[in-house]
Short mmCIF file of C-alpha atoms in Angstrom, two decimals:
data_model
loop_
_atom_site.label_atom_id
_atom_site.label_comp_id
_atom_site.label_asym_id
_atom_site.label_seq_id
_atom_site.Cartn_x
_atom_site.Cartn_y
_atom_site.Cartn_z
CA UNK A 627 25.88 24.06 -23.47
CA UNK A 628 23.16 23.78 -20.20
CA UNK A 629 20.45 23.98 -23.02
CA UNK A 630 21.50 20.50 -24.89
CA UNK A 631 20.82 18.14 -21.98
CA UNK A 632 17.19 20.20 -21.20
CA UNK A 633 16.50 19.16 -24.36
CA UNK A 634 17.38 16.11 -24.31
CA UNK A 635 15.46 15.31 -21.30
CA UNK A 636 12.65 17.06 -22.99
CA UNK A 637 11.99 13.26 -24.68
CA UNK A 638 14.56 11.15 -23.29
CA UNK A 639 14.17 9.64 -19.60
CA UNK A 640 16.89 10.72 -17.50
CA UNK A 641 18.87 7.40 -16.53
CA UNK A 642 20.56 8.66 -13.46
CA UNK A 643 21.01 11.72 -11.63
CA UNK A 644 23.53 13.47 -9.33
CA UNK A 645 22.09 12.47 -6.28
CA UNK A 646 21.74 8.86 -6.66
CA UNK A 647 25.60 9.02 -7.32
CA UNK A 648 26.21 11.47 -3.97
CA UNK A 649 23.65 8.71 -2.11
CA UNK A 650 25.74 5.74 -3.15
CA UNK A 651 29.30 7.39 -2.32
CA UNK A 652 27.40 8.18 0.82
CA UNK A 653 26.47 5.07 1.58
CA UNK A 654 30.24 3.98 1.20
CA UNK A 655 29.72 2.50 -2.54
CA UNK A 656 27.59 -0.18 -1.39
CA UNK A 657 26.96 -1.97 -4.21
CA UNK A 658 23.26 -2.70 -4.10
CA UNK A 659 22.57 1.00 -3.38
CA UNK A 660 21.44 2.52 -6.79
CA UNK A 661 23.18 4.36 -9.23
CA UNK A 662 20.33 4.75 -11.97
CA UNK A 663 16.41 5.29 -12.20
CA UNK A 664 14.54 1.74 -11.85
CA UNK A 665 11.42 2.21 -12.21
CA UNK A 666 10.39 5.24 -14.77
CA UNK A 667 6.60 5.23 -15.28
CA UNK A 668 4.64 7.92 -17.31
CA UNK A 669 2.26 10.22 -16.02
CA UNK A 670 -0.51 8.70 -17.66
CA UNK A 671 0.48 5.45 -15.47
CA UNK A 672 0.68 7.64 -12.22
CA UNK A 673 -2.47 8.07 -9.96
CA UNK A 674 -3.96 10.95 -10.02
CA UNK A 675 -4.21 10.84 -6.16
CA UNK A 676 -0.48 11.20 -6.11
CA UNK A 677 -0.18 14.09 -8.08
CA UNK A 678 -2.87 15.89 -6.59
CA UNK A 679 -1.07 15.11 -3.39
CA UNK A 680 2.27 16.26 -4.18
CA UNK A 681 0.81 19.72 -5.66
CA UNK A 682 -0.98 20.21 -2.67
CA UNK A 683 2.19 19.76 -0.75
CA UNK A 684 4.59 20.84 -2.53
CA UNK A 685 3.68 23.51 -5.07
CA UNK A 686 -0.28 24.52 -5.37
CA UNK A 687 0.26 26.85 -8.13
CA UNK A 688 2.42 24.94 -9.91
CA UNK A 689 -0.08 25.17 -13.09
CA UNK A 690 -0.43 29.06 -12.54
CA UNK A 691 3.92 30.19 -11.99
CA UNK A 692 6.17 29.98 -14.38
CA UNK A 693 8.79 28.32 -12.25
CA UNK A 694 8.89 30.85 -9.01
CA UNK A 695 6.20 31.56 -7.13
CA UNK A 696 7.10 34.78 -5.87
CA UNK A 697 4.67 35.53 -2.62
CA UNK A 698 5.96 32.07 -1.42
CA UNK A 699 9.32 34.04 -1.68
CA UNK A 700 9.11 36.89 0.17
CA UNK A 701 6.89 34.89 2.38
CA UNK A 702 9.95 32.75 3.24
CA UNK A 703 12.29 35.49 3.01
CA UNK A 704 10.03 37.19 6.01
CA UNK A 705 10.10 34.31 8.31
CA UNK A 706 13.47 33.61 7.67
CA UNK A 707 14.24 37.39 9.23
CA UNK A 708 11.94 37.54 11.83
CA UNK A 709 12.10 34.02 13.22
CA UNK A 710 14.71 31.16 13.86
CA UNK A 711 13.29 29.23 11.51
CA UNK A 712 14.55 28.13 8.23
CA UNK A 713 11.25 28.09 5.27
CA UNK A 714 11.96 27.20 1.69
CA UNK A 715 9.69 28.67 -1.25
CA UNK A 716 11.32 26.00 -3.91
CA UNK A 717 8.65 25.24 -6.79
CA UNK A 718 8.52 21.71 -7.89
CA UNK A 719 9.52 22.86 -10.95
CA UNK A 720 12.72 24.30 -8.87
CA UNK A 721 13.23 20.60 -6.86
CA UNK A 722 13.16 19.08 -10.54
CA UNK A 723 15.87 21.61 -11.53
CA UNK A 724 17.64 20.82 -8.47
CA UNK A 725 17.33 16.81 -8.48
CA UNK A 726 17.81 16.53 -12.26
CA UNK A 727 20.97 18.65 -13.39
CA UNK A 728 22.45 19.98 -9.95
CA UNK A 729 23.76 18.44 -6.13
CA UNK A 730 22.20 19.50 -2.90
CA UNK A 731 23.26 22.34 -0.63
CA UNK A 732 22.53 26.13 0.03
CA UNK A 733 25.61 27.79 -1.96
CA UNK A 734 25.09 30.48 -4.29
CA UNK A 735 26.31 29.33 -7.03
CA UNK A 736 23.99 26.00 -6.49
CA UNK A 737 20.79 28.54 -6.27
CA UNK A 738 22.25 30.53 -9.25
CA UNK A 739 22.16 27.51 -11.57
CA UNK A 740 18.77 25.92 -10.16
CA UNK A 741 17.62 29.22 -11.29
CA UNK A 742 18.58 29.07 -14.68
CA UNK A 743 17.58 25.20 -15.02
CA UNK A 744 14.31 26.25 -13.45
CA UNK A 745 14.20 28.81 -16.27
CA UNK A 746 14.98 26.59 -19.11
CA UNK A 747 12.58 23.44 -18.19
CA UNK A 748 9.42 25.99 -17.73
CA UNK A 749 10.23 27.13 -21.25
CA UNK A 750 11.36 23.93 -23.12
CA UNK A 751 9.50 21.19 -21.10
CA UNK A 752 5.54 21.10 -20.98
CA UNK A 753 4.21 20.84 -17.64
CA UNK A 754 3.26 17.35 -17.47
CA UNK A 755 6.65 16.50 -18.27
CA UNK A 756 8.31 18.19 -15.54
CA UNK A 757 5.64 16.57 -13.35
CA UNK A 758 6.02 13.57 -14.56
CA UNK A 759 10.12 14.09 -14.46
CA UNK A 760 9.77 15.30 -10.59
CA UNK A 761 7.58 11.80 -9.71
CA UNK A 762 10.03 9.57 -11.16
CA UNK A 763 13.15 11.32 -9.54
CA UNK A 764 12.69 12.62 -5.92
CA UNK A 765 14.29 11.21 -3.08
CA UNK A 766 11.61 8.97 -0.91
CA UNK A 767 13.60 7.28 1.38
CA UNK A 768 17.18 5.72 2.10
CA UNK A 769 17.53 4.13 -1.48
CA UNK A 770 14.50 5.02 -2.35
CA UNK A 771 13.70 7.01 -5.91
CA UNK A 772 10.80 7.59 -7.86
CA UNK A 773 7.48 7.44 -7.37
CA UNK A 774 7.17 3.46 -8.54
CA UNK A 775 9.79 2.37 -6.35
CA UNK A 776 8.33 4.37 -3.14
CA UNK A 777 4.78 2.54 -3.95
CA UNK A 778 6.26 -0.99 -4.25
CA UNK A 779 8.49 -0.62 -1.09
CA UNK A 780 5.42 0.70 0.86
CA UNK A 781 2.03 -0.20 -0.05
CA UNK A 782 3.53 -3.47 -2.54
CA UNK A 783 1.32 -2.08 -5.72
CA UNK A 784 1.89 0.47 -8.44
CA UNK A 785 1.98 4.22 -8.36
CA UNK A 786 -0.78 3.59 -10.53
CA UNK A 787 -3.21 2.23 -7.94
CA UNK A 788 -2.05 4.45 -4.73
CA UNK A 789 -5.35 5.65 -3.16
CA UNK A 790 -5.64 9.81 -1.77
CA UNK A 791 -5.05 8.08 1.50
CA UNK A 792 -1.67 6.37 0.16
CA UNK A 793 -0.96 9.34 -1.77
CA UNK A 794 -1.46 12.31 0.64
CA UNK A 795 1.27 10.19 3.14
CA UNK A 796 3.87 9.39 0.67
CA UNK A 797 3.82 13.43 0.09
CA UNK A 798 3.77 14.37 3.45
CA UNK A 799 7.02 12.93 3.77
CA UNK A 800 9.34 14.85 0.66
CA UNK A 801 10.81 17.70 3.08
CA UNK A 802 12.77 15.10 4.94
CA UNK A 803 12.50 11.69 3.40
CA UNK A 804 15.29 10.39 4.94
CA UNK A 805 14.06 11.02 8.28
CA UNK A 806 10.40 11.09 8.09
CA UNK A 807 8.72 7.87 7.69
CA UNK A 808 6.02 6.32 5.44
CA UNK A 809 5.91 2.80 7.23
CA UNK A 810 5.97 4.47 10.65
CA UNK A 811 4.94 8.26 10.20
CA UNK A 812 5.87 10.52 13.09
CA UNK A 813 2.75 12.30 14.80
CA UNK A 814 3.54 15.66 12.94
CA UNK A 815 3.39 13.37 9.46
CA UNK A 816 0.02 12.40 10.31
CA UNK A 817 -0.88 16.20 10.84
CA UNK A 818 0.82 16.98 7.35
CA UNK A 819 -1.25 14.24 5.70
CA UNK A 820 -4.10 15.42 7.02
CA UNK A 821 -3.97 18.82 5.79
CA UNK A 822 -2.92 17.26 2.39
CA UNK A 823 -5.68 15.07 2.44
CA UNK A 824 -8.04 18.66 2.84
CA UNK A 825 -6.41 20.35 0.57
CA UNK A 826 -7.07 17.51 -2.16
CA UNK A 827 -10.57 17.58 -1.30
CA UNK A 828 -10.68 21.22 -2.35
CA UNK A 829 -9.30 20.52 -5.98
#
């Protein structure tokens, strides 16, 4: 039954996801909050500054794992024991798992499930798609989803023509989009851009 609407997505556009719906009930069902993908663009119509930013960010061997990048596991799982702090290892082909067929939190039965989605996209999607998928989906803001939207609201142009610049600050926000800021990034945003902003120079 999971595999139908994996396949589905495989060629079809996803119209909506769970948390645009959990956003709008948030925002007590105001009804210019949206409810359903606005602005879907294909990769091909995506810079290639962005994505190279948002790989460097978020996943750098996202072309080389097969969903789970496994050091970045027990990397987190180390920090997590020996320090306060809280570190994620999710893939982006984990986040488009997550954003696509699931709702947000830390349960087990949440992680389960990403698990198998994560599972079933690396095998039935290509990787392009679930790039191109992740761009068009992710949170980037209050009200804010998709890469297109993000661009418009922020720079007033396309995904298309975001420059590394652009790019490297619109993915320095994703951990926190809610909270960290694209129109008025907070010192350790800067930092993060910069290092994203190396790190494409590298590729």
């Amino acid at each position: 039954m999971t595999i139908a609407p994996v396949l589905v997505y495989r060629l079809v556009d996803p119209p909506t996801t769970p948390l645009l719906w959990i956003r709008w009930v948030e925002s007590g069902y105001y009804k210019s909050y949206p409810t359903y993908l606005k602005h879907w663009v294909p990769l091909n119509k995506i810079s290639p500054n962005l994505v190279r930013a948002v790989i460097a960010a978020e996943d750098q061997k996202f072309f080389q794992h097969s969903g789970f990048d496994w050091q970045a596991v027990k990397a987190a799982i180390k920090v997590n024991i020996e320090t306060d702090k809280t570190v994620g290892a999710s893939t982006i082909s984990m986040q488009t798992a997550r954003n696509v067929f699931l709702w947000q939190n830390r349960g087990w039965l949440r992680k389960s499930l990403e698990a198998w989605f994560t599972f079933l996209i690396e095998n039935l999607w290509t990787k392009e798609r679930i790039l191109e998928v992740y761009l068009n989906v992710i949170e980037w803001g209050n009200g804010i989803f998709g890469c297109e939207q993000a661009a418009l609201k922020y720079f007033k142009h396309s995904s298309k023509a975001l420059s590394p610049v652009e790019s490297a600050l619109m993915a320095s926000v994703l951990p926190s989009p809610r909270i960290w800021s694209v129109l008025d990034p907070q010192p350790h945003v800067s930092d993060r851009q910069s290092r994203i902003l190396g790190l494409m120079s590298q590729k």
